[in-house]
Coordinates of N, CA and C in Angstrom, one line a residue:
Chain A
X1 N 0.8 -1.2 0.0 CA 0.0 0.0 0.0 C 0.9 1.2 0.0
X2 N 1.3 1.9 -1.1 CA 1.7 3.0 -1.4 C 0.9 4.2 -1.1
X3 N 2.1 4.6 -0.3 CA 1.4 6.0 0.5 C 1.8 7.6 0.5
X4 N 3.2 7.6 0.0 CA 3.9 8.9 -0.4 C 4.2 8.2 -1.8
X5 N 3.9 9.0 -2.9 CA 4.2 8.2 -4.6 C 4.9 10.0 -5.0
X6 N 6.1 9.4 -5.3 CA 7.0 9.9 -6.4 C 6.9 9.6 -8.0
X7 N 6.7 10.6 -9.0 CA 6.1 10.2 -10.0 C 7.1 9.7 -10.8
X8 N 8.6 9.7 -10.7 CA 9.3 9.4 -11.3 C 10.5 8.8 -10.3
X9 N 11.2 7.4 -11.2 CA 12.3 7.1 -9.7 C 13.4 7.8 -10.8
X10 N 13.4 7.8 -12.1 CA 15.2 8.1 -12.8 C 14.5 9.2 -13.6
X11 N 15.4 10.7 -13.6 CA 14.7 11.4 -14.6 C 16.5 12.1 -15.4
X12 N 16.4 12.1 -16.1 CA 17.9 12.9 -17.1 C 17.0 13.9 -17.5
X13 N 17.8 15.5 -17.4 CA 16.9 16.8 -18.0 C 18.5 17.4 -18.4
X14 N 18.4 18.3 -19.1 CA 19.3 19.2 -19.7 C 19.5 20.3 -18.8
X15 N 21.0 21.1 -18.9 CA 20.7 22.2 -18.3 C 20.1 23.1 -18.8
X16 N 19.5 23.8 -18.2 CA 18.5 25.0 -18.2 C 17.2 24.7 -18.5
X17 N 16.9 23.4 -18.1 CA 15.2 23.0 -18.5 C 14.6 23.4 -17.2
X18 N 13.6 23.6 -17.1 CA 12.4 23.2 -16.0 C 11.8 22.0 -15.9
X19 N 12.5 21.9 -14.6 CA 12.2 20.4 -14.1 C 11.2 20.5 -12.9
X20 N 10.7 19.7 -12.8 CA 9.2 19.4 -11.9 C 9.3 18.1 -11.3
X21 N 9.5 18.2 -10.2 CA 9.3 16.6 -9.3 C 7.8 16.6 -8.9
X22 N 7.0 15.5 -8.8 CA 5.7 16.0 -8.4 C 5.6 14.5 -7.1
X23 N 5.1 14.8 -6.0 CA 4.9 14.2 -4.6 C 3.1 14.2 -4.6
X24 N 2.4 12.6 -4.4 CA 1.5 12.9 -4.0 C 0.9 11.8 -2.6
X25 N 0.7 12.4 -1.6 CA 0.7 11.4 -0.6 C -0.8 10.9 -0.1
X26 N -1.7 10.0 0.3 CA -3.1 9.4 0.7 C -3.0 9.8 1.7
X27 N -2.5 10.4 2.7 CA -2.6 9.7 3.9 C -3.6 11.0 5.3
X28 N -3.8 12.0 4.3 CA -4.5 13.4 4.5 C -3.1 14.2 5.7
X29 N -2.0 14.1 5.2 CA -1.3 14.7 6.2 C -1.0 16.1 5.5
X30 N -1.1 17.0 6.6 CA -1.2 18.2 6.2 C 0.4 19.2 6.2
X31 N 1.3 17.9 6.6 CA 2.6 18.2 6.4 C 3.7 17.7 5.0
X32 N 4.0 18.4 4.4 CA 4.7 18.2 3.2 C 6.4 18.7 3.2
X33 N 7.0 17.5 2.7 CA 8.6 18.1 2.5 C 9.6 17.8 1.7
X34 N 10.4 18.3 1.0 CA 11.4 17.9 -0.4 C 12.7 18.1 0.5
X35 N 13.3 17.1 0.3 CA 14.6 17.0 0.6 C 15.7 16.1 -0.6
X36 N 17.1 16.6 -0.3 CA 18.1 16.1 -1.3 C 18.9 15.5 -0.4
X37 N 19.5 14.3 -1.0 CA 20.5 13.5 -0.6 C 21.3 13.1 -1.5
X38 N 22.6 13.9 -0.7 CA 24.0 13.6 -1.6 C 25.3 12.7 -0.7
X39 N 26.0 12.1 -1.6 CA 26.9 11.4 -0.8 C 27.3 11.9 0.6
X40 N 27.6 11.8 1.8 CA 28.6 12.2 2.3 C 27.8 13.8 3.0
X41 N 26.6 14.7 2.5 CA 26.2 15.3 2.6 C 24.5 15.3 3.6
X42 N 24.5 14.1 3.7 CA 22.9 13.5 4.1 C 21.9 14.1 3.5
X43 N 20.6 14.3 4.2 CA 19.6 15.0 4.2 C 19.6 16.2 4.0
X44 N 19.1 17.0 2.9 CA 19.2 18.5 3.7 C 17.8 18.6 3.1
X45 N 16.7 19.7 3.7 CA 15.6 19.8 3.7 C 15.9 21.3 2.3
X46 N 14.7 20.9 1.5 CA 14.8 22.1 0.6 C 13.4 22.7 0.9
X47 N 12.6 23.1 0.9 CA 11.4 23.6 1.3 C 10.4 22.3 1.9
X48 N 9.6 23.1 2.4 CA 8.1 22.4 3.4 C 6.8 22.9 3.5
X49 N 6.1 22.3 3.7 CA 5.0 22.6 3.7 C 3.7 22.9 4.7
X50 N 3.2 23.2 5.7 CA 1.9 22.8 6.5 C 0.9 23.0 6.3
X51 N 0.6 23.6 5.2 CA -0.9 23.7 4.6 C -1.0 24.0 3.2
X52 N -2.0 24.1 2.5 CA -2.1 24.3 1.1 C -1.7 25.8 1.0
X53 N -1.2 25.9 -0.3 CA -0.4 27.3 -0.8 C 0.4 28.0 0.1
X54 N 0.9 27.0 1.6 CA 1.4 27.1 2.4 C 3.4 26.5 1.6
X55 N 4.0 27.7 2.2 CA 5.6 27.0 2.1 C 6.2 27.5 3.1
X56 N 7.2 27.5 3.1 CA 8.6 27.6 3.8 C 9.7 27.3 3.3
X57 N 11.1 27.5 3.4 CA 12.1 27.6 2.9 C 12.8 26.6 4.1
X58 N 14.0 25.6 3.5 CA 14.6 25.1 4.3 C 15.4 25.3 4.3
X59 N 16.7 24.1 4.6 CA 17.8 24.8 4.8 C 18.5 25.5 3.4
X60 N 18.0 24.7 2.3 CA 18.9 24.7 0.9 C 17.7 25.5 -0.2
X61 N 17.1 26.3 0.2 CA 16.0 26.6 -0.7 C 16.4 27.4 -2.1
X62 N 17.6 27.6 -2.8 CA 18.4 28.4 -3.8 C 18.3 27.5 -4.7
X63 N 17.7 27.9 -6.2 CA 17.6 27.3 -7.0 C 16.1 26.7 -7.4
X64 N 15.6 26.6 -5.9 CA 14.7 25.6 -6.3 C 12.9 26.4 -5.6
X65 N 11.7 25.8 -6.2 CA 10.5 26.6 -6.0 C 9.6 25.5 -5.6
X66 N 8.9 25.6 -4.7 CA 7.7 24.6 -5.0 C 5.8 24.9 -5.0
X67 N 5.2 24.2 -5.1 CA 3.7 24.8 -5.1 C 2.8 23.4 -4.6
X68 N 1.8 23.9 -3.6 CA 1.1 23.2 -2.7 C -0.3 23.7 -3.4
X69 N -1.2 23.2 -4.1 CA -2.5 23.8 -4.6 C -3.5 22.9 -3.9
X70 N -3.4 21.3 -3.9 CA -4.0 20.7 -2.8 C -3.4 19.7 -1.9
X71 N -3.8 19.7 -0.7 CA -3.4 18.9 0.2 C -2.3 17.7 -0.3
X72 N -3.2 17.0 -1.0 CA -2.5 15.8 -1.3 C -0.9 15.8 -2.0
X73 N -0.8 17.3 -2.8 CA 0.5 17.5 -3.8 C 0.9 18.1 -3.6
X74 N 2.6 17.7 -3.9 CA 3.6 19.0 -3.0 C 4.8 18.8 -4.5
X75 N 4.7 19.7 -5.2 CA 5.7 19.8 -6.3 C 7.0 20.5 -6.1
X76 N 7.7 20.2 -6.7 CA 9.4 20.6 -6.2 C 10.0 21.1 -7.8
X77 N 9.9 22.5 -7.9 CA 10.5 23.1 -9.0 C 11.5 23.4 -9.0
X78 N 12.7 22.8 -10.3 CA 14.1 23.9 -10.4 C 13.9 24.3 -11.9
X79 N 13.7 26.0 -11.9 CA 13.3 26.7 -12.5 C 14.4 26.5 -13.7
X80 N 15.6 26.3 -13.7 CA 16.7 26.3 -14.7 C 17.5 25.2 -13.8
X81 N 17.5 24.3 -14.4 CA 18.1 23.0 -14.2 C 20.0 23.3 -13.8
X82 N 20.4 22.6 -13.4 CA 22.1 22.8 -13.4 C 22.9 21.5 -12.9
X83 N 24.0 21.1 -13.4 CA 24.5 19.7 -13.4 C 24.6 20.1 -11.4
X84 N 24.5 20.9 -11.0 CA 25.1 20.6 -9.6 C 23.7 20.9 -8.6
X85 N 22.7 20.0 -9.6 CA 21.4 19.8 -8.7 C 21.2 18.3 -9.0
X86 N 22.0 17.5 -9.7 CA 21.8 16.3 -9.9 C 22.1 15.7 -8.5
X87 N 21.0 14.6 -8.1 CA 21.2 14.2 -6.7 C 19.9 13.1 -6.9
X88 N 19.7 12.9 -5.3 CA 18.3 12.2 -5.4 C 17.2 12.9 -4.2
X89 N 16.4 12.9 -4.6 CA 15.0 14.0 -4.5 C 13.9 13.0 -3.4
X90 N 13.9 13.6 -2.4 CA 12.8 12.2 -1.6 C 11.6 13.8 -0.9
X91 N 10.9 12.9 -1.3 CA 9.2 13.6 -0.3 C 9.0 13.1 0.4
X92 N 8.6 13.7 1.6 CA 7.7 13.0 2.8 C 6.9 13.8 3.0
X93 N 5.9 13.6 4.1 CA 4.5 13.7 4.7 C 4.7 13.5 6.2
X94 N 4.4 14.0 7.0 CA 4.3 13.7 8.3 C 3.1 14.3 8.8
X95 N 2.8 13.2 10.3 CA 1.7 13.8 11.2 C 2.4 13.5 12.2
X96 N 1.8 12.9 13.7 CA 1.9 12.9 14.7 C 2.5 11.4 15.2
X97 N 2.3 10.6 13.9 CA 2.8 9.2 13.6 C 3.8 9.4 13.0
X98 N 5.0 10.2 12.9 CA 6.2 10.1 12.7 C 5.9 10.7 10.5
X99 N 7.0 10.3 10.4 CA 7.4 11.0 8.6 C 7.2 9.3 8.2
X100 N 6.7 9.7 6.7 CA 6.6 8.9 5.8 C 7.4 9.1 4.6
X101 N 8.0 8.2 3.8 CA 9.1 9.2 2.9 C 8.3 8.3 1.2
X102 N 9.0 9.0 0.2 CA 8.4 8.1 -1.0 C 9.6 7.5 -1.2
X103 N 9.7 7.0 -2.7 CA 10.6 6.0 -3.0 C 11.8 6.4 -3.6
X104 N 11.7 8.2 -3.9 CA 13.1 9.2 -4.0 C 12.6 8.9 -5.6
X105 N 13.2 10.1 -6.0 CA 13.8 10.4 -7.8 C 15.3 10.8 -7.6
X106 N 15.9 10.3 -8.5 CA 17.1 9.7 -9.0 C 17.5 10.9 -10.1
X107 N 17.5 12.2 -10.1 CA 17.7 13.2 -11.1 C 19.0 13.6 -11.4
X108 N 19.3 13.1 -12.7 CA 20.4 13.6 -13.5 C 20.5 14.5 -14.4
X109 N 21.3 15.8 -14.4 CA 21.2 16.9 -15.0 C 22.9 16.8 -15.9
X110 N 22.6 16.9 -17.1 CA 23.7 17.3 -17.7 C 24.2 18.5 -19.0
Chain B
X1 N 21.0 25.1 18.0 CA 20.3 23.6 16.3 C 20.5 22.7 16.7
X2 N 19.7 21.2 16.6 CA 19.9 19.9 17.1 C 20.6 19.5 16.3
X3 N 21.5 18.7 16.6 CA 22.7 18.0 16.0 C 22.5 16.5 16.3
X4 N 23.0 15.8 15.1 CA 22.2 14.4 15.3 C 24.2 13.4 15.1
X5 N 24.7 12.4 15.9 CA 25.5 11.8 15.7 C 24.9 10.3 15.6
X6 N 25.7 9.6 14.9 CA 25.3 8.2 14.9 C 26.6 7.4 15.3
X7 N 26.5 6.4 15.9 CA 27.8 5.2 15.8 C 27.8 4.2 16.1
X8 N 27.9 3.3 15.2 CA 29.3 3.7 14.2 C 28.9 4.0 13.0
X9 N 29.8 4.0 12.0 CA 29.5 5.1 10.7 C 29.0 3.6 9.7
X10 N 30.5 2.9 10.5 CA 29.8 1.4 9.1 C 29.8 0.2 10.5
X11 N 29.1 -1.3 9.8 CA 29.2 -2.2 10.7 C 29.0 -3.1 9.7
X12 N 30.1 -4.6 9.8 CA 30.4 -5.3 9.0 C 29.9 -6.3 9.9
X13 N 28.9 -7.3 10.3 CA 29.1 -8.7 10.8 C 28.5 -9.5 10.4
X14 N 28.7 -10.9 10.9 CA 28.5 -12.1 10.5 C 27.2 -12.5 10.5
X15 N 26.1 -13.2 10.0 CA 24.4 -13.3 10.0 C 24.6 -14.0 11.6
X16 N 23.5 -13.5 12.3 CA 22.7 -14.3 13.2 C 23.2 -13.6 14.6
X17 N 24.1 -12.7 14.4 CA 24.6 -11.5 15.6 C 23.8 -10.7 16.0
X18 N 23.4 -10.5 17.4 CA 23.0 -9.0 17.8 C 23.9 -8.1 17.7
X19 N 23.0 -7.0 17.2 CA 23.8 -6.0 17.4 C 23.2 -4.4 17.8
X20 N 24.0 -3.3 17.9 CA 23.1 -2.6 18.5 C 24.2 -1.3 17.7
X21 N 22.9 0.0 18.0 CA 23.1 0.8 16.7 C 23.3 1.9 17.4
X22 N 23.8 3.2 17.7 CA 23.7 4.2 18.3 C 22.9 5.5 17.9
X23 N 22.8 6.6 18.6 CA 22.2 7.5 18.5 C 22.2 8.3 19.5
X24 N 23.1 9.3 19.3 CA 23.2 10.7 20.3 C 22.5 12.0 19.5
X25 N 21.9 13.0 20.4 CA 20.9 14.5 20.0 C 21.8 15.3 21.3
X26 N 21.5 16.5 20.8 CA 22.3 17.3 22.0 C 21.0 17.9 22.2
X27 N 20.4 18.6 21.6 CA 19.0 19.0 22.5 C 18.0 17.6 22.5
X28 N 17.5 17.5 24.0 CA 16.9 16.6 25.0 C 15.2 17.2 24.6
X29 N 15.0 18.4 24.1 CA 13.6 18.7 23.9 C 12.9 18.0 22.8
X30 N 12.7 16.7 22.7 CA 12.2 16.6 21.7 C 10.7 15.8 21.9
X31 N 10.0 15.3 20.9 CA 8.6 14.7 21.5 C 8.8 13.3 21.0
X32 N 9.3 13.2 19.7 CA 9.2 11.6 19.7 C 10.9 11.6 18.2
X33 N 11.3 10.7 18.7 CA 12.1 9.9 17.8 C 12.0 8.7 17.0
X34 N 12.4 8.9 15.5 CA 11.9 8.0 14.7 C 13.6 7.6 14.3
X35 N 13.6 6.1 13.9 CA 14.1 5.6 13.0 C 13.8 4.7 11.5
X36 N 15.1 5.1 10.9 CA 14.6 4.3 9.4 C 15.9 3.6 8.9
X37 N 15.7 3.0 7.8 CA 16.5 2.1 6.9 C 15.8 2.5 5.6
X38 N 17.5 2.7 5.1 CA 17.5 3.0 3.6 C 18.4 2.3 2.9
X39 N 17.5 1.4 2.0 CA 18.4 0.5 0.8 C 19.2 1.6 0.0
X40 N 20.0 0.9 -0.6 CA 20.7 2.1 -1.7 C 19.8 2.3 -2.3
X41 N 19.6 3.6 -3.2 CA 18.7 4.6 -4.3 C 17.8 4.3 -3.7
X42 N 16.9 4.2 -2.7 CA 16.1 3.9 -2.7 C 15.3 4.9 -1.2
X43 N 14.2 5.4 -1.2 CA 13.4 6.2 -0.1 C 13.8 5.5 1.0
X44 N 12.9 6.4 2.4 CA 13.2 6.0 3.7 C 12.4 4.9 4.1
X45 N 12.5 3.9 4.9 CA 11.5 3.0 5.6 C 11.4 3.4 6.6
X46 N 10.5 3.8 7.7 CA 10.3 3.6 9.0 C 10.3 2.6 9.3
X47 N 10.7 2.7 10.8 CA 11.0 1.1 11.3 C 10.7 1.1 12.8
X48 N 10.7 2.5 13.6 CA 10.1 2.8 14.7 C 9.9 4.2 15.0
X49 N 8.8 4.3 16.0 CA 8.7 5.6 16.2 C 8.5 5.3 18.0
X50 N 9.3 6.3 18.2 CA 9.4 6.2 20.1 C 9.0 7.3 20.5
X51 N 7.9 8.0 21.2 CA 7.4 8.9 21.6 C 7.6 9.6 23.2
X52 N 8.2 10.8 23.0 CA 9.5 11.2 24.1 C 8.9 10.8 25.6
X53 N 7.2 10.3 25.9 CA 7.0 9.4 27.2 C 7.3 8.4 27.0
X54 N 8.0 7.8 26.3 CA 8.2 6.1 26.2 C 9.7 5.9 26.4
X55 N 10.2 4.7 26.5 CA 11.1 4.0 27.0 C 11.8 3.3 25.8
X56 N 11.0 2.3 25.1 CA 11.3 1.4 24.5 C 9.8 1.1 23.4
X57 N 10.3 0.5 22.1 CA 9.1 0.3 21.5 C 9.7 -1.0 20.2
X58 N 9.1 -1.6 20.4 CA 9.3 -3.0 19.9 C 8.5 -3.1 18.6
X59 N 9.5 -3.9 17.5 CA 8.4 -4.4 16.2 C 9.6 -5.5 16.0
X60 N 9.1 -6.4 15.9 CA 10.2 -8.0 15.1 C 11.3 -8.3 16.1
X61 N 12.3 -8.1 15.7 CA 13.6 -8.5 16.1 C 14.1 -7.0 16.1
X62 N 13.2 -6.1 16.1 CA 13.7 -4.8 16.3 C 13.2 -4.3 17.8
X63 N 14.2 -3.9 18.8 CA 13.9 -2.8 19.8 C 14.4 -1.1 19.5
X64 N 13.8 -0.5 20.0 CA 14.6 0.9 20.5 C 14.0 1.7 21.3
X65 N 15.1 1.9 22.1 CA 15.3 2.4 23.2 C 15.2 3.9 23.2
X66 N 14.9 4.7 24.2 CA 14.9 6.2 24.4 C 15.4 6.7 25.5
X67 N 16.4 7.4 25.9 CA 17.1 8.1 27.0 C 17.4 9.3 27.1
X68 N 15.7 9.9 27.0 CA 15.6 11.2 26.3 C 16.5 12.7 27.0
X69 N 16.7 12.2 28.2 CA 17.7 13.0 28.8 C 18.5 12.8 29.3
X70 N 19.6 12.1 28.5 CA 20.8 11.6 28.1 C 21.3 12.0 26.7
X71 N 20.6 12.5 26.1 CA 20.1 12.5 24.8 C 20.6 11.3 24.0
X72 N 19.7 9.8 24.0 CA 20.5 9.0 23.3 C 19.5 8.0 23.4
X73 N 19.7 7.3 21.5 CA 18.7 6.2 21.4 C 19.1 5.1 20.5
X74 N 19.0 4.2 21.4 CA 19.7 2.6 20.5 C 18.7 2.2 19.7
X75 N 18.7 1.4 18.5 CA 18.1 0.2 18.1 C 18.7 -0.6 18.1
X76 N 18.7 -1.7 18.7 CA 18.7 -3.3 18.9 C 18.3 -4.6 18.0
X77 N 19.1 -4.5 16.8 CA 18.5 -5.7 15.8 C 19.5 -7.0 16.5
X78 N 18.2 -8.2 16.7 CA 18.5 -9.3 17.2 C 18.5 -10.2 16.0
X79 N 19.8 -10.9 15.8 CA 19.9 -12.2 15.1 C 19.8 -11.8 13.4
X80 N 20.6 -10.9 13.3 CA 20.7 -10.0 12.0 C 20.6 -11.0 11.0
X81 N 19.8 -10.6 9.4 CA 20.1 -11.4 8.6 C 20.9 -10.3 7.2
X82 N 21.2 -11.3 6.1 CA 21.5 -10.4 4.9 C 20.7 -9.5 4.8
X83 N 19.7 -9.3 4.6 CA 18.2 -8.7 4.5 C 18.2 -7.9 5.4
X84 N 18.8 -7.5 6.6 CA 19.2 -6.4 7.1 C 19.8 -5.3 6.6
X85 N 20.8 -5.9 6.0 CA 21.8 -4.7 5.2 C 21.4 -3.5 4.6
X86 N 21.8 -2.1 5.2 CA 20.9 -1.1 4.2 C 21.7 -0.4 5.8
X87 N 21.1 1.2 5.3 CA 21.9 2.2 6.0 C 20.4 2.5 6.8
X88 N 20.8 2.9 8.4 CA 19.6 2.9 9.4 C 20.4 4.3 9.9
X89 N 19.1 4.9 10.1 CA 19.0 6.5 10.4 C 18.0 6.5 11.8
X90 N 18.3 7.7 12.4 CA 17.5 8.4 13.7 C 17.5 9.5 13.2
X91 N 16.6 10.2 13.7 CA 15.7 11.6 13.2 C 14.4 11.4 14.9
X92 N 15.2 12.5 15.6 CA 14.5 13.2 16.7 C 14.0 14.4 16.6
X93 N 12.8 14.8 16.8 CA 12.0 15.2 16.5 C 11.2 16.6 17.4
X94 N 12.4 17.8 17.3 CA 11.8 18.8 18.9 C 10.3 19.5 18.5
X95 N 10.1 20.3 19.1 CA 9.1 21.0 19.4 C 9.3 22.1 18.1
X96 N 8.6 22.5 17.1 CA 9.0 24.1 16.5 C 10.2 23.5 15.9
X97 N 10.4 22.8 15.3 CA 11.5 22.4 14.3 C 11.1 21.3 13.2
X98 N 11.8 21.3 12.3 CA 11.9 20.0 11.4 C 12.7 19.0 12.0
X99 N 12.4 17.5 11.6 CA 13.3 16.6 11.6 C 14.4 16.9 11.3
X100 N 15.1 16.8 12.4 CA 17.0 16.5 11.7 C 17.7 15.1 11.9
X101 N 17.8 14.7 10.5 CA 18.5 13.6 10.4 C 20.0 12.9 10.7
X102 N 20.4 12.0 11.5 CA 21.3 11.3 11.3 C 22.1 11.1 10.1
X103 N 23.5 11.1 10.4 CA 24.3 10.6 9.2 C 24.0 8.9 8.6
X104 N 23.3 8.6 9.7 CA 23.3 7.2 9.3 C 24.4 6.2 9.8
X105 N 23.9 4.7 9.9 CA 25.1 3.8 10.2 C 24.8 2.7 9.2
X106 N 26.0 2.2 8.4 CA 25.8 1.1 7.2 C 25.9 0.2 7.4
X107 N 25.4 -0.7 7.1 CA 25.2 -1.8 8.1 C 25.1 -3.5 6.8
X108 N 26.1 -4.1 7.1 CA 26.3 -5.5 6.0 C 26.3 -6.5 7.3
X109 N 25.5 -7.3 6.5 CA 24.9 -8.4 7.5 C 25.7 -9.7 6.3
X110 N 26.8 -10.4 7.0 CA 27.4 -11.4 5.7 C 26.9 -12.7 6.0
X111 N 26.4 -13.4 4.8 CA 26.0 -14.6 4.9 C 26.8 -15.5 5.5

């Protein structure tokens, strides 16, 4: 039972495309989050979410935009692609029962 | 800012060993701590959630522990198999903040 769905696990984009990760989670949690994981670098939070049309900026928010229109979707835009955003891309959702994560996208920019 | 340590960084042992996983927080304010396991490329699993009144919280051959004002939380995998193998994270969880994750400990469980 898939509960945080990442729409893509491998994406290759060019530089300077607009790229769109799209997050959509069942679980009615009103918490949304995009984070990047790089070798050696862990987790870092790129923007968040707590309510619809609701954001916040995390630690890494340069580069990158997102948009909450309904609860369930939390999209992760990089407005102009660049080889040193190539990484892997994970969403989660949380409530009071801890974070839920999806299954990551795997984005390569060249 | 909470700061999250793990140790050890890697763990190599043989199938059918207990073993035990660390996890130190320097801020003690938190409400509940989660752990996960991550295959390579692959998202986070949850594997426990310990809520900052609790002690201990059990699923399988998994325990973890909470010593929330110590700041420090084990998980206890009993009688490891291959199928263990994958990198296990803590992520404690304060008041007015985001999760901050663990470096993680890597963990090969050898046939």
């Amino acid at each position: 039972d898939v509960k945080v769905t990442q729409s893509s696990r491998y994406l290759v984009k060019r530089t300077g495309e607009k790229v769109f990760l799209e997050c959509v989670q069942d679980m009615d949690h009103e918490n949304m989050f995009w984070y990047r994981q790089d070798p050696g670098l862990g987790l870092r939070l790129i923007y968040f979410s707590y309510d619809v049309k609701m954001k916040e900026k995390g630690d890494i928010p340069e580069g990158y935009s997102v948009s909450r229109e309904k609860k369930e979707r939390f999209s992760l835009i990089l407005e102009s692609a660049s080889t040193n955003q190539t990484s892997m891309y994970l969403c989660a959702s949380s409530s009071n029962d801890g974070y839920t994560f999806g299954s990551g996208t795997r984005l390569t920019v060249v | 800012k909470q700061e999250v340590t793990q140790i050890p960084a890697a763990l190599s042992v043989p199938e059918g060993e207990n073993l035990v996983l660390n996890c130190s927080f320097t801020d003690s304010a938190i409400y509940n701590l989660q752990w996960f396991r991550q295959d390579p490329g692959k998202g986070l699993t949850s594997l426990l959630l310990i809520q900052s009144s609790q002690r201990e919280q059990t699923s399988g051959r998994l325990n973890a522990s909470l010593d929330k004002s110590s700041g420090r939380s084990t998980l206890y995998i009993a009688a490891s198999q291959p199928g263990d193998s994958a990198t296990y994270l803590c992520a404690p969880n304060n008041y007015g903040q985001n999760f901050v994750f663990g470096p993680g400990t890597r963990l090969s469980v050898l046939p």
